[in-house]
Each structure stands twice: as C-alpha cells, then as structure tokens.
C-alpha cells in the first residue's frame, strides 16, 4: 500500500550544501536544554545524552555573521536566509520540499499538502489514494516500528502502511520481505499473495500425500480472514476454506476418518 507522509528530515546532497546531513539551513539552533549550538535536533540527540525539544527553541545563530537572535527565517543582521521553508512552531529550517505543518500530527510533513489527508483515528497523514481504503487502527503512528523498535511518528524514514493497518518503516518493510511475508504484529499477509497461493494450489495438486495421510484432516485458523475451518492435511500447506489463503496455522490435532482406521 502507499506510504504515509514522513516528517521532514531527509538526507540532503553530500556536496554544496549548507547545514548538516539532515537539513539545508543557514543557522544553528541554540538548544534550550544545554545552551549548546547544533545544526539540528538530530545532530544534537546523536551527540548528547538527552533530547532537544524542538518546540522550546527560542534562539538561533547565523552561520555567516554568527549573531545569536530570536528564531526567524531571515538573519536580522546580515539578511542570510536561514531556510527556504521555516515553521515557527517546529522551528524547522530547510530547503523547499513543499513541507507543511500538520496541526493534528503536531509536526511538519513532506508534502505537497494536497497529496495527503490526516486520518483522525490513525492520527497520521496518509496519501490521498488511501482515503477510505485503509484499515484504521487508533493512534497507530504512536507505536514504535515492530521491526527496529524505533519511533515511527517523528521518524524521517517513510512509513509503510500494511493491509492490516499496522505501520513499519519502509526500510524495515523491505528487509522483512527478504525473510517472510507476514505482519510481525498480527501475522496477516503484508502484501497481496493471491498469485503465490494459486501457484501453491498447483504444487499441492501435483504432490499427492502418501495413502495413510490422504484422508487426514486438521483444524486450521487463517491469519488473513481469522476464520476457522477443517481441511485436508498437506505438508505443503493448508488452504483456508473461506478466503483461500495458505497463511494458516494448525488449531487442533490431525484426525483420520473412521473408515480409514
């Protein structure tokens, strides 16, 4: 599914750039917690044993004239432009990436704004093509990524929305697919597996079980539709009778019909 909007903070160009690896800006933030000067909160947090509260920043230092002044977009001394984009709430300075401040998220997002909507239940900005087409989970973005256990809501890494509604960092999602296909939280299929299930149908049909197992049945629970059914046991997989998914788990012991005992 399409990704959510991400917080502004992507890696910039390696050469010909002001600021740091996170932002292009013409000023340093004066951290209200320790009075030290850093290009951004991410640089601060990676070097200190505490976090910088972006909302409490009051002063910045111009990188050209070095004048410390109230946080604003243009230097009051030498007219240096601190950032093409400036948010007076987040104190975010950066080049123009069509950012916008989302009042409901409480932070700035990479836009353009018209390409996203804020889902009040999920409490997250999502791509417009997901409006009315995603499964809502209350405050889902306030949970950490189940793969890396790092924050999702304020991360500069794009979040990927799974069909079940759970979120992963896009990079974590891509790594997960190298090892498996299921959501690590609910075990629902993390992508459309229909084509693979039909291939598995053919493999099952071409792989008959030994005679002593041909009338063996087993109770299963489907991780995709949450339905329960009784199906014929097969070593390659047991298909849900309800949604035809092979993303199932055995929910009881195997049984053999009386006429085969």
Short mmCIF file of C-alpha atoms in Angstrom, two decimals:
data_model
loop_
_atom_site.label_atom_id
_atom_site.label_comp_id
_atom_site.label_asym_id
_atom_site.label_seq_id
_atom_site.Cartn_x
_atom_site.Cartn_y
_atom_site.Cartn_z
CA UNK A 1 0.00 0.00 0.00
CA UNK A 2 1.08 3.62 -0.39
CA UNK A 3 3.20 5.14 2.31
CA UNK A 4 2.31 7.70 4.92
CA UNK A 5 3.65 11.21 4.88
CA UNK A 6 7.02 11.41 6.58
CA UNK A 7 8.43 14.04 8.86
CA UNK A 8 10.77 16.47 7.16
CA UNK A 9 14.38 15.49 7.79
CA UNK A 10 15.58 13.59 4.72
CA UNK A 11 19.25 13.36 3.84
CA UNK A 12 20.38 16.20 1.59
CA UNK A 13 23.11 16.35 -1.03
CA UNK A 14 26.60 15.47 0.13
CA UNK A 15 28.27 18.43 -1.58
CA UNK A 16 27.37 22.10 -1.99
CA UNK A 17 25.01 22.08 0.94
CA UNK A 18 24.73 24.27 4.00
CA UNK A 19 23.81 22.75 7.31
CA UNK A 20 24.16 19.05 8.08
CA UNK A 21 23.33 15.67 6.56
CA UNK A 22 19.71 16.12 7.65
CA UNK A 23 18.85 19.69 6.69
CA UNK A 24 19.95 22.52 4.40
CA UNK A 25 19.89 25.62 6.61
CA UNK A 26 21.81 28.80 7.31
CA UNK A 27 21.66 28.80 11.08
CA UNK A 28 22.41 26.78 14.20
CA UNK A 29 19.83 26.02 16.87
CA UNK A 30 20.63 27.07 20.42
CA UNK A 31 19.47 24.10 22.46
CA UNK A 32 17.31 25.31 25.37
CA UNK A 33 18.29 22.22 27.37
CA UNK A 34 22.07 22.69 27.37
CA UNK A 35 22.68 26.04 25.59
CA UNK A 36 24.86 24.30 23.00
CA UNK A 37 24.69 25.13 19.29
CA UNK A 38 23.73 22.41 16.83
CA UNK A 39 22.61 22.44 13.22
CA UNK A 40 19.52 20.37 14.04
CA UNK A 41 17.87 18.34 16.78
CA UNK A 42 19.00 15.06 15.20
CA UNK A 43 22.64 16.13 15.35
CA UNK A 44 22.09 17.23 18.95
CA UNK A 45 20.44 13.98 20.00
CA UNK A 46 23.19 11.83 18.48
CA UNK A 47 25.85 13.66 20.47
CA UNK A 48 24.12 14.28 23.81
CA UNK A 49 22.56 12.07 26.46
CA UNK A 50 19.23 13.90 26.22
CA UNK A 51 16.87 15.06 23.51
CA UNK A 52 16.30 18.56 22.15
CA UNK A 53 12.69 19.74 22.37
CA UNK A 54 12.18 21.47 19.02
CA UNK A 55 9.16 23.38 20.29
CA UNK A 56 11.16 25.10 23.04
CA UNK A 57 13.85 26.53 20.75
CA UNK A 58 13.92 30.32 21.13
CA UNK A 59 17.24 31.38 19.61
CA UNK A 60 19.40 30.60 16.57
CA UNK A 61 22.88 31.66 15.42
CA UNK A 62 23.55 32.84 11.87
CA UNK A 63 26.28 30.76 10.19
CA UNK A 64 27.60 33.86 8.38
CA UNK A 65 27.68 36.72 10.90
CA UNK A 66 27.35 34.42 13.96
CA UNK A 67 24.79 36.71 15.59
CA UNK A 68 22.55 34.93 18.10
CA UNK A 69 18.96 36.09 17.71
CA UNK A 70 15.33 35.10 18.06
CA UNK A 71 14.31 32.19 15.81
CA UNK A 72 13.16 33.65 12.50
CA UNK A 73 13.55 32.95 8.78
CA UNK A 74 16.00 35.74 7.85
CA UNK A 75 19.03 36.98 9.80
CA UNK A 76 18.33 40.38 11.31
CA UNK A 77 21.99 41.35 10.99
CA UNK A 78 23.17 40.22 7.53
CA UNK A 79 19.91 39.10 5.86
CA UNK A 80 21.08 35.49 5.41
CA UNK A 81 18.13 33.26 4.54
CA UNK A 82 18.10 30.56 7.17
CA UNK A 83 15.75 28.33 5.23
CA UNK A 84 13.52 28.44 2.16
CA UNK A 85 10.98 26.81 4.43
CA UNK A 86 10.56 27.86 8.04
CA UNK A 87 7.99 26.66 10.58
CA UNK A 88 7.66 28.92 13.61
CA UNK A 89 6.08 26.06 15.61
CA UNK A 90 8.61 23.27 14.98
CA UNK A 91 11.47 25.74 14.35
CA UNK A 92 12.24 23.77 11.22
CA UNK A 93 14.55 25.41 8.67
CA UNK A 94 15.22 23.66 5.36
CA UNK A 95 15.18 23.99 1.60
CA UNK A 96 11.76 23.94 -0.02
CA UNK A 97 10.39 20.39 -0.20
CA UNK A 98 6.75 21.52 -0.25
CA UNK A 99 6.59 20.95 3.50
CA UNK A 100 3.50 21.74 5.53
CA UNK A 101 2.78 21.80 9.25
CA UNK A 102 0.02 19.38 10.25
CA UNK A 103 -1.74 20.63 13.36
CA UNK A 104 -3.13 17.18 14.15
CA UNK A 105 0.25 15.43 13.79
CA UNK A 106 1.87 18.31 15.64
CA UNK A 107 4.91 18.36 13.32
CA UNK A 108 5.92 19.26 9.77
CA UNK A 109 5.49 16.75 6.96
CA UNK A 110 6.91 16.47 3.45
CA UNK A 111 4.16 17.39 1.00
CA UNK A 112 2.75 18.67 -1.11
CA UNK A 113 -0.11 19.10 1.36
CA UNK A 114 -2.82 18.45 -1.22
CA UNK A 115 -1.46 14.92 -1.76
CA UNK A 116 -2.18 13.88 1.83
CA UNK A 117 -5.04 13.79 4.31
CA UNK A 118 -4.96 13.38 8.09
CA UNK A 119 -6.81 10.29 9.33
CA UNK A 120 -8.15 11.26 12.75
CA UNK A 121 -8.39 7.69 14.01
CA UNK A 122 -4.95 6.58 12.82
CA UNK A 123 -3.70 10.06 13.85
CA UNK A 124 -1.43 10.21 10.84
CA UNK A 125 -1.14 11.93 7.45
CA UNK A 126 -1.70 9.36 4.68
CA UNK A 127 -1.58 9.51 0.90
CA UNK A 128 -4.87 10.57 -0.71
CA UNK A 129 -5.18 7.21 -2.51
CA UNK A 130 -5.66 5.58 0.91
CA UNK A 131 -8.63 7.73 1.89
CA UNK A 132 -11.49 5.34 2.63
CA UNK A 133 -9.32 2.41 1.51
CA UNK A 134 -7.18 1.61 4.55
CA UNK A 135 -7.85 -0.20 7.78
CA UNK A 136 -7.85 2.26 10.67
CA UNK A 137 -6.05 1.46 13.91
CA UNK A 138 -6.36 4.08 16.61
CA UNK A 139 -3.16 6.10 17.11
CA UNK A 140 -1.19 3.56 15.05
CA UNK A 141 1.64 6.00 14.34
CA UNK A 142 2.27 6.47 18.06
CA UNK A 143 3.52 2.87 18.25
CA UNK A 144 7.15 2.02 17.56
CA UNK A 145 8.11 0.07 14.46
CA UNK A 146 7.81 -3.63 15.41
CA UNK A 147 10.96 -4.46 13.44
CA UNK A 148 13.52 -1.94 14.72
CA UNK A 149 11.52 -0.76 17.77
CA UNK A 150 12.23 2.88 16.85
CA UNK A 151 9.70 5.73 16.69
CA UNK A 152 7.55 6.00 13.57
CA UNK A 153 5.57 9.20 14.12
CA UNK A 154 8.54 11.59 14.13
CA UNK A 155 10.90 9.47 12.03
CA UNK A 156 12.38 10.93 8.83
CA UNK A 157 12.10 7.43 7.31
CA UNK A 158 8.95 6.88 5.28
CA UNK A 159 6.35 4.67 6.96
CA UNK A 160 4.71 1.82 5.02
CA UNK A 161 1.04 1.03 5.68
CA UNK A 162 0.30 -2.71 5.67
CA UNK A 163 -3.09 -4.09 4.54
CA UNK A 164 -3.84 -4.92 8.19
CA UNK A 165 -3.34 -1.26 9.13
CA UNK A 166 -0.08 -1.62 11.04
CA UNK A 167 2.92 0.55 10.20
CA UNK A 168 6.55 -0.29 9.54
CA UNK A 169 9.43 1.88 8.44
CA UNK A 170 9.72 1.45 4.67
CA UNK A 171 13.30 0.22 5.03
CA UNK A 172 12.24 -2.29 7.69
CA UNK A 173 9.38 -3.48 5.47
CA UNK A 174 11.75 -4.10 2.58
CA UNK A 175 14.13 -6.05 4.81
CA UNK A 176 11.24 -8.08 6.25
CA UNK A 177 10.16 -9.22 2.79
CA UNK A 178 13.53 -10.88 2.33
CA UNK A 179 12.66 -13.29 5.15
CA UNK A 180 8.86 -13.52 5.20
CA UNK A 181 5.54 -12.06 4.10
CA UNK A 182 3.55 -11.63 7.33
CA UNK A 183 2.97 -8.65 9.61
CA UNK A 184 5.11 -9.19 12.73
CA UNK A 185 2.25 -8.00 14.96
CA UNK A 186 -0.84 -9.82 13.70
CA UNK A 187 0.58 -12.32 11.14
CA UNK A 188 -1.73 -11.00 8.39
CA UNK A 189 -0.21 -11.15 4.90
CA UNK A 190 1.78 -7.95 4.37
CA UNK A 191 1.12 -7.88 0.61
CA UNK A 192 -1.20 -9.41 -1.97
CA UNK A 193 -0.28 -13.10 -2.05
CA UNK A 194 -3.06 -14.25 -4.43
CA UNK A 195 -0.74 -15.18 -7.30
CA UNK A 196 1.52 -17.20 -5.00
CA UNK A 197 -1.46 -19.00 -3.42
CA UNK A 198 -2.63 -20.13 -6.86
CA UNK A 199 0.88 -21.39 -7.64
CA UNK A 200 0.76 -23.30 -4.37
CA UNK A 201 -2.58 -24.78 -5.45
CA UNK A 202 -0.81 -26.31 -8.45
CA UNK A 203 2.06 -27.62 -6.33
CA UNK A 204 -0.36 -29.24 -3.87
CA UNK A 205 -2.29 -30.86 -6.73
CA UNK A 206 0.95 -32.26 -8.17
CA UNK A 207 2.19 -33.57 -4.82
CA UNK A 208 -0.16 -36.29 -3.55
CA UNK A 209 0.26 -37.31 0.07
CA UNK A 210 1.06 -40.94 0.98
CA UNK A 211 -2.02 -43.14 1.26
CA UNK A 212 -2.00 -43.13 5.07
CA UNK A 213 -2.37 -39.32 5.05
CA UNK A 214 -4.86 -38.89 2.21
CA UNK A 215 -7.93 -38.86 4.46
CA UNK A 216 -6.33 -36.97 7.32
CA UNK A 217 -7.98 -33.66 8.23
CA UNK A 218 -6.88 -30.85 10.51
CA UNK A 219 -8.47 -27.77 12.07
CA UNK A 220 -6.81 -24.52 10.98
CA UNK A 221 -7.00 -20.82 11.81
CA UNK A 222 -6.50 -18.34 8.96
CA UNK A 223 -4.26 -15.37 9.73
CA UNK A 224 -5.79 -13.37 6.87
CA UNK A 225 -9.55 -13.66 7.48
CA UNK A 226 -9.42 -15.02 11.07
CA UNK A 227 -11.75 -17.81 10.02
CA UNK A 228 -11.61 -21.41 11.25
CA UNK A 229 -12.09 -24.42 9.01
CA UNK A 230 -11.35 -28.12 8.76
CA UNK A 231 -9.26 -29.06 5.75
CA UNK A 232 -7.28 -31.95 4.35
CA UNK A 233 -3.77 -32.12 5.77
CA UNK A 234 -0.95 -31.43 3.32
CA UNK A 235 2.73 -31.00 4.01
CA UNK A 236 3.00 -28.01 1.61
CA UNK A 237 0.27 -26.03 3.34
CA UNK A 238 -3.37 -25.99 4.37
CA UNK A 239 -5.68 -23.67 2.43
CA UNK A 240 -8.39 -21.71 4.20
CA UNK A 241 -11.85 -22.78 3.01
CA UNK A 242 -13.14 -19.24 3.48
CA UNK A 243 -10.65 -16.90 1.73
CA UNK A 244 -8.37 -19.48 0.02
CA UNK A 245 -5.23 -18.18 1.72
CA UNK A 246 -2.42 -20.50 2.77
CA UNK A 247 -1.44 -18.12 5.57
CA UNK A 248 -2.87 -20.51 8.15
CA UNK A 249 -1.90 -22.17 11.39
CA UNK A 250 -2.91 -25.55 12.77
CA UNK A 251 -5.51 -25.09 15.52
CA UNK A 252 -6.03 -28.70 16.53
CA UNK A 253 -4.77 -32.23 16.15
CA UNK A 254 -4.92 -34.29 12.97
CA UNK A 255 -7.83 -36.72 12.52
CA UNK A 256 -8.34 -39.70 10.24
CA UNK A 257 -11.83 -40.75 9.14
CA UNK A 258 -13.16 -43.90 10.85
CA UNK A 259 -13.32 -45.92 7.64
CA UNK A 260 -9.54 -45.47 7.25
CA UNK A 261 -8.60 -46.58 10.77
#
